[in-house]
Coordinates of C-alpha atoms in Angstrom, one line a residue:
X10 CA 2.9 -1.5 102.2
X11 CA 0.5 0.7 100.1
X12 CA 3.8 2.2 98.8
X13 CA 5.2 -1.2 97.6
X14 CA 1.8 -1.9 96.1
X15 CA 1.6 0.5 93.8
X16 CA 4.8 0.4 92.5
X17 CA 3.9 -3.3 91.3
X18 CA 0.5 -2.2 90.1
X19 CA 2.4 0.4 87.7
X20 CA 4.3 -2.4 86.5
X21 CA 1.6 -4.2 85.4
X22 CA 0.2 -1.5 83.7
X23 CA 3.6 -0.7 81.5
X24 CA 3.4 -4.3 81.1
X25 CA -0.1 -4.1 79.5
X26 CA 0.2 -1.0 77.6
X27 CA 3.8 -2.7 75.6
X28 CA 1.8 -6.3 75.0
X29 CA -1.1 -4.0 73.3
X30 CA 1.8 -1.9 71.7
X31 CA 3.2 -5.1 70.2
X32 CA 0.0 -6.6 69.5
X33 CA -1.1 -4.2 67.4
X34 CA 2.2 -4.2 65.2
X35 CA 1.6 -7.6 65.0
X36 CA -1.9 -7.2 64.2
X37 CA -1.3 -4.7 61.4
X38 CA 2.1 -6.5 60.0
X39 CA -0.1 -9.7 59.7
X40 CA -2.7 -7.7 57.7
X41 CA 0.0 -5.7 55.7
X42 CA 1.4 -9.7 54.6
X43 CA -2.2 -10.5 54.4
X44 CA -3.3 -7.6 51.9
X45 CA -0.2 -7.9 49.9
X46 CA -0.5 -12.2 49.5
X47 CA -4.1 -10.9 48.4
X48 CA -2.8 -8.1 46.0
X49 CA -0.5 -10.3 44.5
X50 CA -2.9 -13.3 44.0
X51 CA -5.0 -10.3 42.6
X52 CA -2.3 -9.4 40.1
X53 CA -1.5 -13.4 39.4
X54 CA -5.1 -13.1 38.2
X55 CA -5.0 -10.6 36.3
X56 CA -2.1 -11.3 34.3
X57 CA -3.4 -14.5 34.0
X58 CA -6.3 -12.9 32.1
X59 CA -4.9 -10.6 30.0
X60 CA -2.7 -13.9 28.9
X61 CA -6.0 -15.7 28.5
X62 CA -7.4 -12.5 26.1
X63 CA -4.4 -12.2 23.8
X64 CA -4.8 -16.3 23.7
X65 CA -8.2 -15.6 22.0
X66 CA -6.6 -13.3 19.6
X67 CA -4.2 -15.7 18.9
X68 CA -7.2 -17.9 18.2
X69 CA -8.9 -16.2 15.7
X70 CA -5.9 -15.1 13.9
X71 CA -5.6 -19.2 13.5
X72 CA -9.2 -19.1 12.7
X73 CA -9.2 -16.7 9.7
X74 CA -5.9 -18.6 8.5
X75 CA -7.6 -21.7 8.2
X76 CA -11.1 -20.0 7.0
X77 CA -9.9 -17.3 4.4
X78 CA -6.0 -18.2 3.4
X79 CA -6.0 -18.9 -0.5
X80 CA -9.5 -17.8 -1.2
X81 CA -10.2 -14.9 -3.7
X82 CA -11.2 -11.4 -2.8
X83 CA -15.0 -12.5 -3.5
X84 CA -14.6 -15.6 -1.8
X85 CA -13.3 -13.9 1.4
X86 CA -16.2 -11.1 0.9
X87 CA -18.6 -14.3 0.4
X88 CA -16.8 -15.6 4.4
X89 CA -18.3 -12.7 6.4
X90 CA -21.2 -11.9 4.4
X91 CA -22.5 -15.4 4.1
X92 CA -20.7 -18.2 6.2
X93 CA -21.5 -16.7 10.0
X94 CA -18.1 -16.5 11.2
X95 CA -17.2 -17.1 15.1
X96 CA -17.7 -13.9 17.0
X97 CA -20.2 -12.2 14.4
X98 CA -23.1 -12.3 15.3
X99 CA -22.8 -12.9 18.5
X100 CA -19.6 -13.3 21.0
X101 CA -17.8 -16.6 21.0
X102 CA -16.9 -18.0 24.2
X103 CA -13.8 -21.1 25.2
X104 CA -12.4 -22.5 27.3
X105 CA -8.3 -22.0 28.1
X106 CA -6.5 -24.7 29.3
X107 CA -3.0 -25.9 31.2
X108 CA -0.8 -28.4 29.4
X109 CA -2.5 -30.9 31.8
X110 CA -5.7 -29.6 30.0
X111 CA -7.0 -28.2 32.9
X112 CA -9.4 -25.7 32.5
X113 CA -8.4 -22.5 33.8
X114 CA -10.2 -19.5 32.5
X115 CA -12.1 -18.1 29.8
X116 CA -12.0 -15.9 26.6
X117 CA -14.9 -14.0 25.0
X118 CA -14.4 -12.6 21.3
X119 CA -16.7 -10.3 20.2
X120 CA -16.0 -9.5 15.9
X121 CA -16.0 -6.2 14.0
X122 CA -16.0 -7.8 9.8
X123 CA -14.5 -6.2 7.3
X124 CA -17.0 -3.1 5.4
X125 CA -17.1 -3.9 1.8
X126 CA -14.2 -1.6 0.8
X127 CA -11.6 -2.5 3.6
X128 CA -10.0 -5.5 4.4
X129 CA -10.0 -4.8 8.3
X130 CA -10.8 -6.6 11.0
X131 CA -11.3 -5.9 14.5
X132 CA -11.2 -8.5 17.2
X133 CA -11.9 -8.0 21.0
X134 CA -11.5 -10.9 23.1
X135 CA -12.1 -10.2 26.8
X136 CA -10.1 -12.8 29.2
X137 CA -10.4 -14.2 33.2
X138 CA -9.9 -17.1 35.3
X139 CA -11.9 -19.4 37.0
X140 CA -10.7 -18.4 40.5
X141 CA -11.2 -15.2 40.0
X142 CA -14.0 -14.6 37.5
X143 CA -15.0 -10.7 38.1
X144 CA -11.2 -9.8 37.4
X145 CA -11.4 -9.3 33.1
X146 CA -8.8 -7.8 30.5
X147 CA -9.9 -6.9 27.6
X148 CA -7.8 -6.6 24.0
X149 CA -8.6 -5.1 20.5
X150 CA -6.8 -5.7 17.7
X151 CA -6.9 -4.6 14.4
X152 CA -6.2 -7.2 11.7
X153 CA -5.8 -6.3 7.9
X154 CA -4.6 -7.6 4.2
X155 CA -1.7 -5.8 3.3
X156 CA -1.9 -4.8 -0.2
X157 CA 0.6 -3.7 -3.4
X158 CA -0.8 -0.3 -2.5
X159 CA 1.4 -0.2 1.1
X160 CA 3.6 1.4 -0.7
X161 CA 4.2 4.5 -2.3
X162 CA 6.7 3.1 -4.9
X163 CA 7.1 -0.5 -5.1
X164 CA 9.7 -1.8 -7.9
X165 CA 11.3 -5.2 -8.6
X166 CA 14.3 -3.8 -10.5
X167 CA 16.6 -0.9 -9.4
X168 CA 15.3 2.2 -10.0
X169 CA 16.7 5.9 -9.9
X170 CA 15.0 8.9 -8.8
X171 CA 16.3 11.9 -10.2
X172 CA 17.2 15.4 -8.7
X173 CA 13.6 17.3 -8.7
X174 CA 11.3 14.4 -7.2
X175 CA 10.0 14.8 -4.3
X176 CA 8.3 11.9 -2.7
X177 CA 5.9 11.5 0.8
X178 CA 5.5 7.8 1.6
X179 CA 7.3 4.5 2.0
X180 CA 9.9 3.4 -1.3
X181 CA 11.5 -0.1 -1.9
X182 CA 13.0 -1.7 -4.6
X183 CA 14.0 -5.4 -5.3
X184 CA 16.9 -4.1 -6.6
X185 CA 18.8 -1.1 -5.4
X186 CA 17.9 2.2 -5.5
X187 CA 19.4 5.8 -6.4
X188 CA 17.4 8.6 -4.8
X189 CA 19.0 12.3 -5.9
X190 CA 15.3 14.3 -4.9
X191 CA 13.9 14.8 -1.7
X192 CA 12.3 11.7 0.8
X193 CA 10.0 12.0 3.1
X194 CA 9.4 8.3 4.5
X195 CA 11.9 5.4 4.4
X196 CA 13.6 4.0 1.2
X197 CA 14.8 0.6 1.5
X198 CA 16.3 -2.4 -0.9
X199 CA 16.8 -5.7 -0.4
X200 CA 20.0 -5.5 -1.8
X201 CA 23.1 -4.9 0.5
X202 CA 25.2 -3.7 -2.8
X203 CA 24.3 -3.9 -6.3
X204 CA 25.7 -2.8 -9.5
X205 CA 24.2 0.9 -10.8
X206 CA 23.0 0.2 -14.2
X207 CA 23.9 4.0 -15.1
X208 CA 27.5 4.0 -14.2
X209 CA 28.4 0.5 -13.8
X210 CA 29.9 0.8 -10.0
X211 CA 29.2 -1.3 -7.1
X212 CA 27.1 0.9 -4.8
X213 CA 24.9 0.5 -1.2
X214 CA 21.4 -0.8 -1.6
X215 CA 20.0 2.5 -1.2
X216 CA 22.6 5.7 -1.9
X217 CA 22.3 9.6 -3.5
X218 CA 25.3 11.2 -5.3
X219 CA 24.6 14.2 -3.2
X220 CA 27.7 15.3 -0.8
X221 CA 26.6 14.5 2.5
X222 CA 23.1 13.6 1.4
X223 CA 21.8 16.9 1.2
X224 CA 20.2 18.4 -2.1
X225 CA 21.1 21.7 -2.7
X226 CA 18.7 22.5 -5.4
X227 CA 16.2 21.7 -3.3
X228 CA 17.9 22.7 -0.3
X229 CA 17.2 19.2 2.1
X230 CA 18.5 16.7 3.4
X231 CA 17.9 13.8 0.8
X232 CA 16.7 10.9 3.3
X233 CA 14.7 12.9 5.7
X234 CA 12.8 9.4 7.3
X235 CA 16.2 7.3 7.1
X236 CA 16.8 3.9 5.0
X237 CA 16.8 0.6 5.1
X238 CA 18.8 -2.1 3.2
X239 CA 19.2 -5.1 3.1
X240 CA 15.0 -6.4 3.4
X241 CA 13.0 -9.0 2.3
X242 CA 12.1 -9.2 -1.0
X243 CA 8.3 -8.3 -1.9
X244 CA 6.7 -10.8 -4.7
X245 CA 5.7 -10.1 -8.0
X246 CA 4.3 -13.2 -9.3
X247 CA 1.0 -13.3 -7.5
X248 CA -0.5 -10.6 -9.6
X249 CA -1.2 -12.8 -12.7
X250 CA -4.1 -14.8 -10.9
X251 CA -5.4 -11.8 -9.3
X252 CA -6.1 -10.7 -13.3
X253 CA -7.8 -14.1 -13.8
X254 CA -10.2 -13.0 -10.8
X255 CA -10.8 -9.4 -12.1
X256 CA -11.6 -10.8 -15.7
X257 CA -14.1 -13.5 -14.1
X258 CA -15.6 -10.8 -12.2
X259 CA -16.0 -8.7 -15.3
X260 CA -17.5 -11.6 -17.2
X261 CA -19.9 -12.4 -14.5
X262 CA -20.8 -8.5 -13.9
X263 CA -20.4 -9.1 -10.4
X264 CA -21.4 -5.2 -8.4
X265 CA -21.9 -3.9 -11.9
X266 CA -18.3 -4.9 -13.1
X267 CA -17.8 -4.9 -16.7
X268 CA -15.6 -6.7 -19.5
X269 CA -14.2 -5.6 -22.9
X270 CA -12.9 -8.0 -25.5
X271 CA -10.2 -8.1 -27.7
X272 CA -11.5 -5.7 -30.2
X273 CA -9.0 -3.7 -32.0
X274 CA -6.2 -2.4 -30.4
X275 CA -8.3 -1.7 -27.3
X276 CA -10.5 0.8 -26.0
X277 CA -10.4 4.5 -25.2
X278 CA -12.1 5.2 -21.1
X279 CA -12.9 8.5 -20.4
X280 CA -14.7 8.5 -16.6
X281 CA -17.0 10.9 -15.6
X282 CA -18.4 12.3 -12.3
X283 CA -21.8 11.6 -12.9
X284 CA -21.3 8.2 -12.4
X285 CA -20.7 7.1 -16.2
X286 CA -17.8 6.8 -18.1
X287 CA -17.9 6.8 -22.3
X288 CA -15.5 3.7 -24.3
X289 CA -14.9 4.0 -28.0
X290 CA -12.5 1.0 -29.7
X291 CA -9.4 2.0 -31.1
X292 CA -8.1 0.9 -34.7
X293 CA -5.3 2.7 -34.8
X294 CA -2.4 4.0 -32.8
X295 CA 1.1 5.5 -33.3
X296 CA 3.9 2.7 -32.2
X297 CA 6.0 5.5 -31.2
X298 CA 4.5 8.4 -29.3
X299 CA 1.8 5.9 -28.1
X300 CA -1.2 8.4 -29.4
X301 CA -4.6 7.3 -31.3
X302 CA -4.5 7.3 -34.7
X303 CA -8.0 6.2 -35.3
X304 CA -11.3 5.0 -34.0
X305 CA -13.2 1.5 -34.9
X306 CA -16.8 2.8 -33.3
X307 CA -18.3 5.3 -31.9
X308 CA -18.7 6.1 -28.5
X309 CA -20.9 4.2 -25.7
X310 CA -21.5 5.2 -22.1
X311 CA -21.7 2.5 -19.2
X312 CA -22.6 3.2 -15.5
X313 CA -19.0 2.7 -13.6
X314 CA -19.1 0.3 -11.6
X315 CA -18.6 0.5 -7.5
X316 CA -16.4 -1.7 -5.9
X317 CA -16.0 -3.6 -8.8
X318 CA -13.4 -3.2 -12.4
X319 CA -14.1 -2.5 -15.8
X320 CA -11.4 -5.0 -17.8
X321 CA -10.6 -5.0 -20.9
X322 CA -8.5 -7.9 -22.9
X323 CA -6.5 -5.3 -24.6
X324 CA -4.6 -2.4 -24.6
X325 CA -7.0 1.0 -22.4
X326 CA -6.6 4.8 -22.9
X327 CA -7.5 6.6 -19.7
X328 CA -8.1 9.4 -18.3
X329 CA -10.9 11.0 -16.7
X330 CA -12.8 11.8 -12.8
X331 CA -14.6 9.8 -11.0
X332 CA -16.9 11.0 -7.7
X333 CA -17.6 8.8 -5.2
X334 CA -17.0 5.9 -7.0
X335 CA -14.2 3.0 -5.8
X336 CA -13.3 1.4 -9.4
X337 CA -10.0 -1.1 -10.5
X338 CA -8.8 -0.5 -14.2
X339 CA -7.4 -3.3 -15.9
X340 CA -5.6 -4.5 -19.4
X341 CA -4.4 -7.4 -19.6
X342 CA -4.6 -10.2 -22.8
X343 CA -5.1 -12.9 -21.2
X344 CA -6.5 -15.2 -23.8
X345 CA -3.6 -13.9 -26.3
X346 CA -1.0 -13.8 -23.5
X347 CA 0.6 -11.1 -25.6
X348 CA 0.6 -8.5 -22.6
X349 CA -1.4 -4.8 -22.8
X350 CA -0.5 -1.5 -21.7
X351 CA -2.5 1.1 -19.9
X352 CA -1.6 4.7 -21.9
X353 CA -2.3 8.2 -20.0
X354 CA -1.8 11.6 -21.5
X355 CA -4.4 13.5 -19.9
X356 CA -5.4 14.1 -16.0
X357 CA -6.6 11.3 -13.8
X358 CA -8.3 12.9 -11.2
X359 CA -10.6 12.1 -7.9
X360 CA -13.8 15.0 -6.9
X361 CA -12.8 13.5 -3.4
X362 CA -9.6 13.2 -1.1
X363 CA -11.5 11.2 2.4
X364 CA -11.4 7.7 0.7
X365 CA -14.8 7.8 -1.0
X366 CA -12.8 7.8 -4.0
X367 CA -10.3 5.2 -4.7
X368 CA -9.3 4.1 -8.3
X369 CA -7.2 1.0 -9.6
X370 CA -5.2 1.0 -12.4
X371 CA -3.8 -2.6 -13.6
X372 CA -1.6 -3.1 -17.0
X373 CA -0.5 -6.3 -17.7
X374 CA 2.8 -4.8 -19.3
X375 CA 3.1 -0.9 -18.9
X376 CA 1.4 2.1 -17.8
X377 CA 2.9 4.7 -20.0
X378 CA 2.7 8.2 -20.4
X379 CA 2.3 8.9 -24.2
X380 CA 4.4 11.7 -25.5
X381 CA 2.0 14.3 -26.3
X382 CA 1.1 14.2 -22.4
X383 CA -0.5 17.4 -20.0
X384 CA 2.4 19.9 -19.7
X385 CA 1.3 19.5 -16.0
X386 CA 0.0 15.7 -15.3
X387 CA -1.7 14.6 -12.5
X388 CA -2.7 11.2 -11.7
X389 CA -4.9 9.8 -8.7
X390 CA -4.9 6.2 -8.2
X391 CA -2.7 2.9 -7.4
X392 CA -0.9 1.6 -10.1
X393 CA 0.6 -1.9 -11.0
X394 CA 2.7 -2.5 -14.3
X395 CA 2.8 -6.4 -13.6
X396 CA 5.2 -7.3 -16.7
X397 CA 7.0 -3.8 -17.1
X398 CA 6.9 -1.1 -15.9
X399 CA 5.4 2.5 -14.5
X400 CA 6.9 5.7 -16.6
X401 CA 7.7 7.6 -20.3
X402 CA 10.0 6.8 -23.2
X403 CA 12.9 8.9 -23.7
X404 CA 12.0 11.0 -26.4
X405 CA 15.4 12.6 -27.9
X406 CA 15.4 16.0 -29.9
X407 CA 16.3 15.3 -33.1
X408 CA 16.4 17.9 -36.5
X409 CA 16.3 17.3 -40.3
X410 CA 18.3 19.7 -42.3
X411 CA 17.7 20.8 -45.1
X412 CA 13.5 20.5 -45.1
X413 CA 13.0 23.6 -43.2
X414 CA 14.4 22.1 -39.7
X415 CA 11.4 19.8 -39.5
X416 CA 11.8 18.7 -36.0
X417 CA 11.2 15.4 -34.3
X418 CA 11.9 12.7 -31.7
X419 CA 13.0 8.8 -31.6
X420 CA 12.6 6.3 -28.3
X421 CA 16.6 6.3 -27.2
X422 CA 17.7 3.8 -29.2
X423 CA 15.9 2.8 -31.5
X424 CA 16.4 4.0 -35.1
X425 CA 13.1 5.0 -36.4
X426 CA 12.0 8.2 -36.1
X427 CA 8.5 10.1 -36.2
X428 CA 9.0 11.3 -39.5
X429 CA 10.8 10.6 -42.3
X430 CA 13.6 8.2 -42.2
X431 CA 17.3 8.2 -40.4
X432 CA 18.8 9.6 -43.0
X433 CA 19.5 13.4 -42.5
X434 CA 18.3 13.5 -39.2
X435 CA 20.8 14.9 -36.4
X436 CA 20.7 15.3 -32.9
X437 CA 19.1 18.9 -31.6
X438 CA 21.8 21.2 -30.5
X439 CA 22.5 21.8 -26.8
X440 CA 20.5 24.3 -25.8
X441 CA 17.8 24.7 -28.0
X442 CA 14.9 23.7 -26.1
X443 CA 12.4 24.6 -29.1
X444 CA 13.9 21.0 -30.4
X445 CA 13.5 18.8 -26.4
X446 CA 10.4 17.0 -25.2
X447 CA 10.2 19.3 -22.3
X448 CA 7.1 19.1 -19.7
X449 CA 7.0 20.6 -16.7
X450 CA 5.3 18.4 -13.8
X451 CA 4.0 15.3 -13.1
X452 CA 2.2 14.4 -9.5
X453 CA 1.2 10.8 -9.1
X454 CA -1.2 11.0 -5.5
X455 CA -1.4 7.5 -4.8
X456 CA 0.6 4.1 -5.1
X457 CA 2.9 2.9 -7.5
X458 CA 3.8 -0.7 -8.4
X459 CA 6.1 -1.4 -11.3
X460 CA 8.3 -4.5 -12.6
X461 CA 10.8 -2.6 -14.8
X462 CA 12.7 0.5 -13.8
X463 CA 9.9 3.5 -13.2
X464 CA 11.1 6.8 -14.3
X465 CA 9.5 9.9 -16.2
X466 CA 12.6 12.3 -17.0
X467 CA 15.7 11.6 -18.4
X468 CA 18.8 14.0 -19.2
X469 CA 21.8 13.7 -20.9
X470 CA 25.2 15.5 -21.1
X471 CA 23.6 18.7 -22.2
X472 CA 20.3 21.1 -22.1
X473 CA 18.1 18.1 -23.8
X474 CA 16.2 16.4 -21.0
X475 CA 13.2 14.9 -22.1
X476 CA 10.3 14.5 -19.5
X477 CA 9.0 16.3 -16.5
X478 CA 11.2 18.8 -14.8
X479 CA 9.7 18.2 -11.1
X480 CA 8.2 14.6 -10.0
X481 CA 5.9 14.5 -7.2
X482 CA 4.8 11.7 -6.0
X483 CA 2.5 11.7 -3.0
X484 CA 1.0 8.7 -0.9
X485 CA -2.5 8.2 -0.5
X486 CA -3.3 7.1 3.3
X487 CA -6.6 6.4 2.7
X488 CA -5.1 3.0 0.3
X489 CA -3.4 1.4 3.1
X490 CA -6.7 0.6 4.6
X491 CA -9.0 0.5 1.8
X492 CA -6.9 -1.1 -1.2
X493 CA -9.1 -0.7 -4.5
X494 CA -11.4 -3.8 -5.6
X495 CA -9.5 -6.6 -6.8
X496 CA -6.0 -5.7 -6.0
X497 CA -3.5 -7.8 -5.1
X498 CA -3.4 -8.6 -1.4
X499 CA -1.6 -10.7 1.2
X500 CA -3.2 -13.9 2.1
X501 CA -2.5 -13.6 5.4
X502 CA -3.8 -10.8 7.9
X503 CA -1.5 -8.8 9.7
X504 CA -1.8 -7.3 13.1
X505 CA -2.0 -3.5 12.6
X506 CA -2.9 -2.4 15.7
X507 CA -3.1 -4.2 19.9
X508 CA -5.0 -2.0 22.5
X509 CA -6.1 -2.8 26.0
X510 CA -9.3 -1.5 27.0

């Protein structure tokens, strides 16, 4: 009997030790389901708040597109300075709701404005639900204007850069483009084909006439960054009302800005880097080589102003250095509507290269580089030729026999020349570079914007080139953020940068 009793009391006790086996598989596969229901709610919510943070961006990218969209440069500055916009002062808080209009959750956007100088904008909105309040996502962004200074080279006809020019930044043309130098950044068109208006063939929107697209003079690969063709087409027409702006500005002196009339044929700028810059009218200048004949004044000094432009209804001379100074540069006739050019033969140079210095320069019709130009130019700034374009006339070598063999030029065709008349003038022999309009370099370290075909060398069938033998043209970085006063700008901000914190 005692035998047969505990063989059942061991039964009971395998019994016992499988039911707490099983119940604690059970018990842990209910809690595994249990954790991972609450994990997943957990992640429900928290995708549910990052949705409700990027909501508030979207929000106040509608915001500034109702606040800021068609207002000018000052009126926009006059919006954050003065109007206490949402999420400023303080963070602004509302509510997100279902389609039912439900309230679901919350967003909270706290507002970096724009400095002075910039057009950037930083927005963090933090995000969460009502169920689950203490689970937040938080976004940044980065909002901006774009500018005409995005670019390095910006033209609305086709354009051709020659073998020699080396370029570091983005390039696009309305037109197409022929690029025989060196790129370092993308070249696009928003042409698929178009017509080359040197050799009369149908060619890509962006092409080189180097075998295999590598330069061997300069020993690279033509389009190091790639192009891009066809694109959308960038707008030139918006740049006339942004002058309007700049001369009201000038007029009403607004951050020391100043204005210039239509005295003479316009006025000769030298800047300094003390702060100053000296203006003189000019009475008198040579159609042809684009150099000042005479003066109708003397010279006056006037502080430069920062963040503002110095305008003048006429035609400008420039050149120059500024220090610390961000300054816009601008001729343009508006009351005559005859158009001015801005002329540059000597150097246009910053004291700094971190952004503290940032210069504009605006011509209504051309910036031109006059004939008797720097052997070795350098210009630092954006430029915009609205109405024409960005570069130097082709300047032939031409000889008179029989007076000694006075030499001379003439603008490609035209048929007066610098001295004398046509008659017994003849075209310099190949070779003799005494006779050419040869200059060695020319580096543009900034933007360029131009209307016409830019170029500032041309060649011909022999040893005559006129222009600079090497082209470099370099972007500034510092412009894509901090576009110089006045300049033409988007009216719409862009994202430029999305961050979770």
């Amino acid at each position: 009997m005692l035998k047969g009793y505990f063989k059942k009391g061991s039964a009971l006790v395998y019994i016992l030790i499988i039911m707490s086996a099983v119940m604690i598989i059970l018990t842990s596969m209910i809690q595994f389901v249990v954790s991972q229901l609450k994990y997943s709610q957990y992640e429900a919510s928290r995708e549910e708040s990052l949705q409700i943070a990027e909501a508030g961006i979207y929000f106040y990218r509608w915001y500034l597109a109702h606040e800021v969209e068609g207002k000018t440069a000052y009126q926009v500055e006059d919006f954050w300075q003065n109007q206490s916009p949402l999420g400023v002062d303080s963070p602004y808080e509302q509510d997100f709701k279902d389609p039912q209009g439900g309230v679901i959750g919350r967003y909270s956007i706290e507002v970096t404005p724009p400095d002075p100088n910039s057009t950037i904008v930083v927005v963090q909105s933090t995000g969460w639900t009502i169920k689950n309040p203490n689970s937040t996502r938080t976004v940044r962004v980065r909002f901006r204007r774009p500018s005409w200074s995005e670019y390095l080279v910006l033209s609305n006809a086709s354009v051709r850069f020659g073998d020699g020019t080396e370029t570091f930044g983005l390039l696009h043309s309305n037109g197409g483009i022929r690029f025989d130098g060196i790129a370092h950044n993308i070249v696009s068109s928003s042409q698929e084909t178009y017509v080359d208006p040197d050799t009369g063939i149908t060619r890509p929107g962006v092409w080189t006439a180097w075998t295999n697209e590598y330069n061997t003079n300069m020993d690279g690969d033509v389009f190091q960054a790639g192009t891009e063709f066809p694109v959308s087409e960038e707008d030139f027409t918006g740049v006339s009302a942004d002058l309007a702006l700049m001369k009201s500005a000038a007029n009403s002196g607004i951050n020391g800005s100043i204005y210039f009339g239509h005295s003479g044929k316009g006025q000769h700028i030298i800047l300094k880097d003390n702060g100053t810059f000296d203006s003189r009218t000019v009475s008198q200048y040579d159609s042809f080589t684009n150099a000042i004949k005479t003066y109708a004044s003397g010279w006056s000094t006037h502080n430069i102003p920062n963040n503002g432009v110095i305008f003048v209804e006429n035609n400008v001379w420039l050149e120059g250095k500024i220090d610390n100074k961000r300054v816009t540069v601008a001729a343009a006739d508006i009351i005559g509507g005859g158009g001015a050019s801005v002329y540059i033969g000597n150097d246009i140079r910053y004291t700094n290269y971190d952004g503290s210095d940032i210069l504009g320069i605006i011509g209504q019709n051309d910036i031109e580089i006059i004939k008797d130009s720097e052997n070795d130019l350098q210009i630092d700034g954006a430029l915009i030729a609205q109405t024409g374009r960005v570069g130097r006339d082709y300047y032939s070598g031409y000889y008179r026999s029989g007076n000694g063999g006075e030499k001379g030029w003439k603008i490609l065709g035209g048929n007066t020349y610098q001295w004398g008349n046509s008659a017994g003038w003849y075209l310099c022999l190949c070779g003799d570079l005494s006779c050419v309009d040869h200059k060695d370099s020319i580096t543009l370290f900034g933007a360029m914007a131009t209307n016409g075909r830019y170029g500032f060398a041309y060649t011909d069938s022999c040893p005559r080139d006129s222009g600079y033998t090497d082209r470099n043209l370099v972007y500034d970085n510092n412009l894509l953020y901090y576009p110089p006063p006045y300049f033409p700008t988007s009216p719409e901000y862009s994202l430029d940068m999305w961050d979770e914190l």
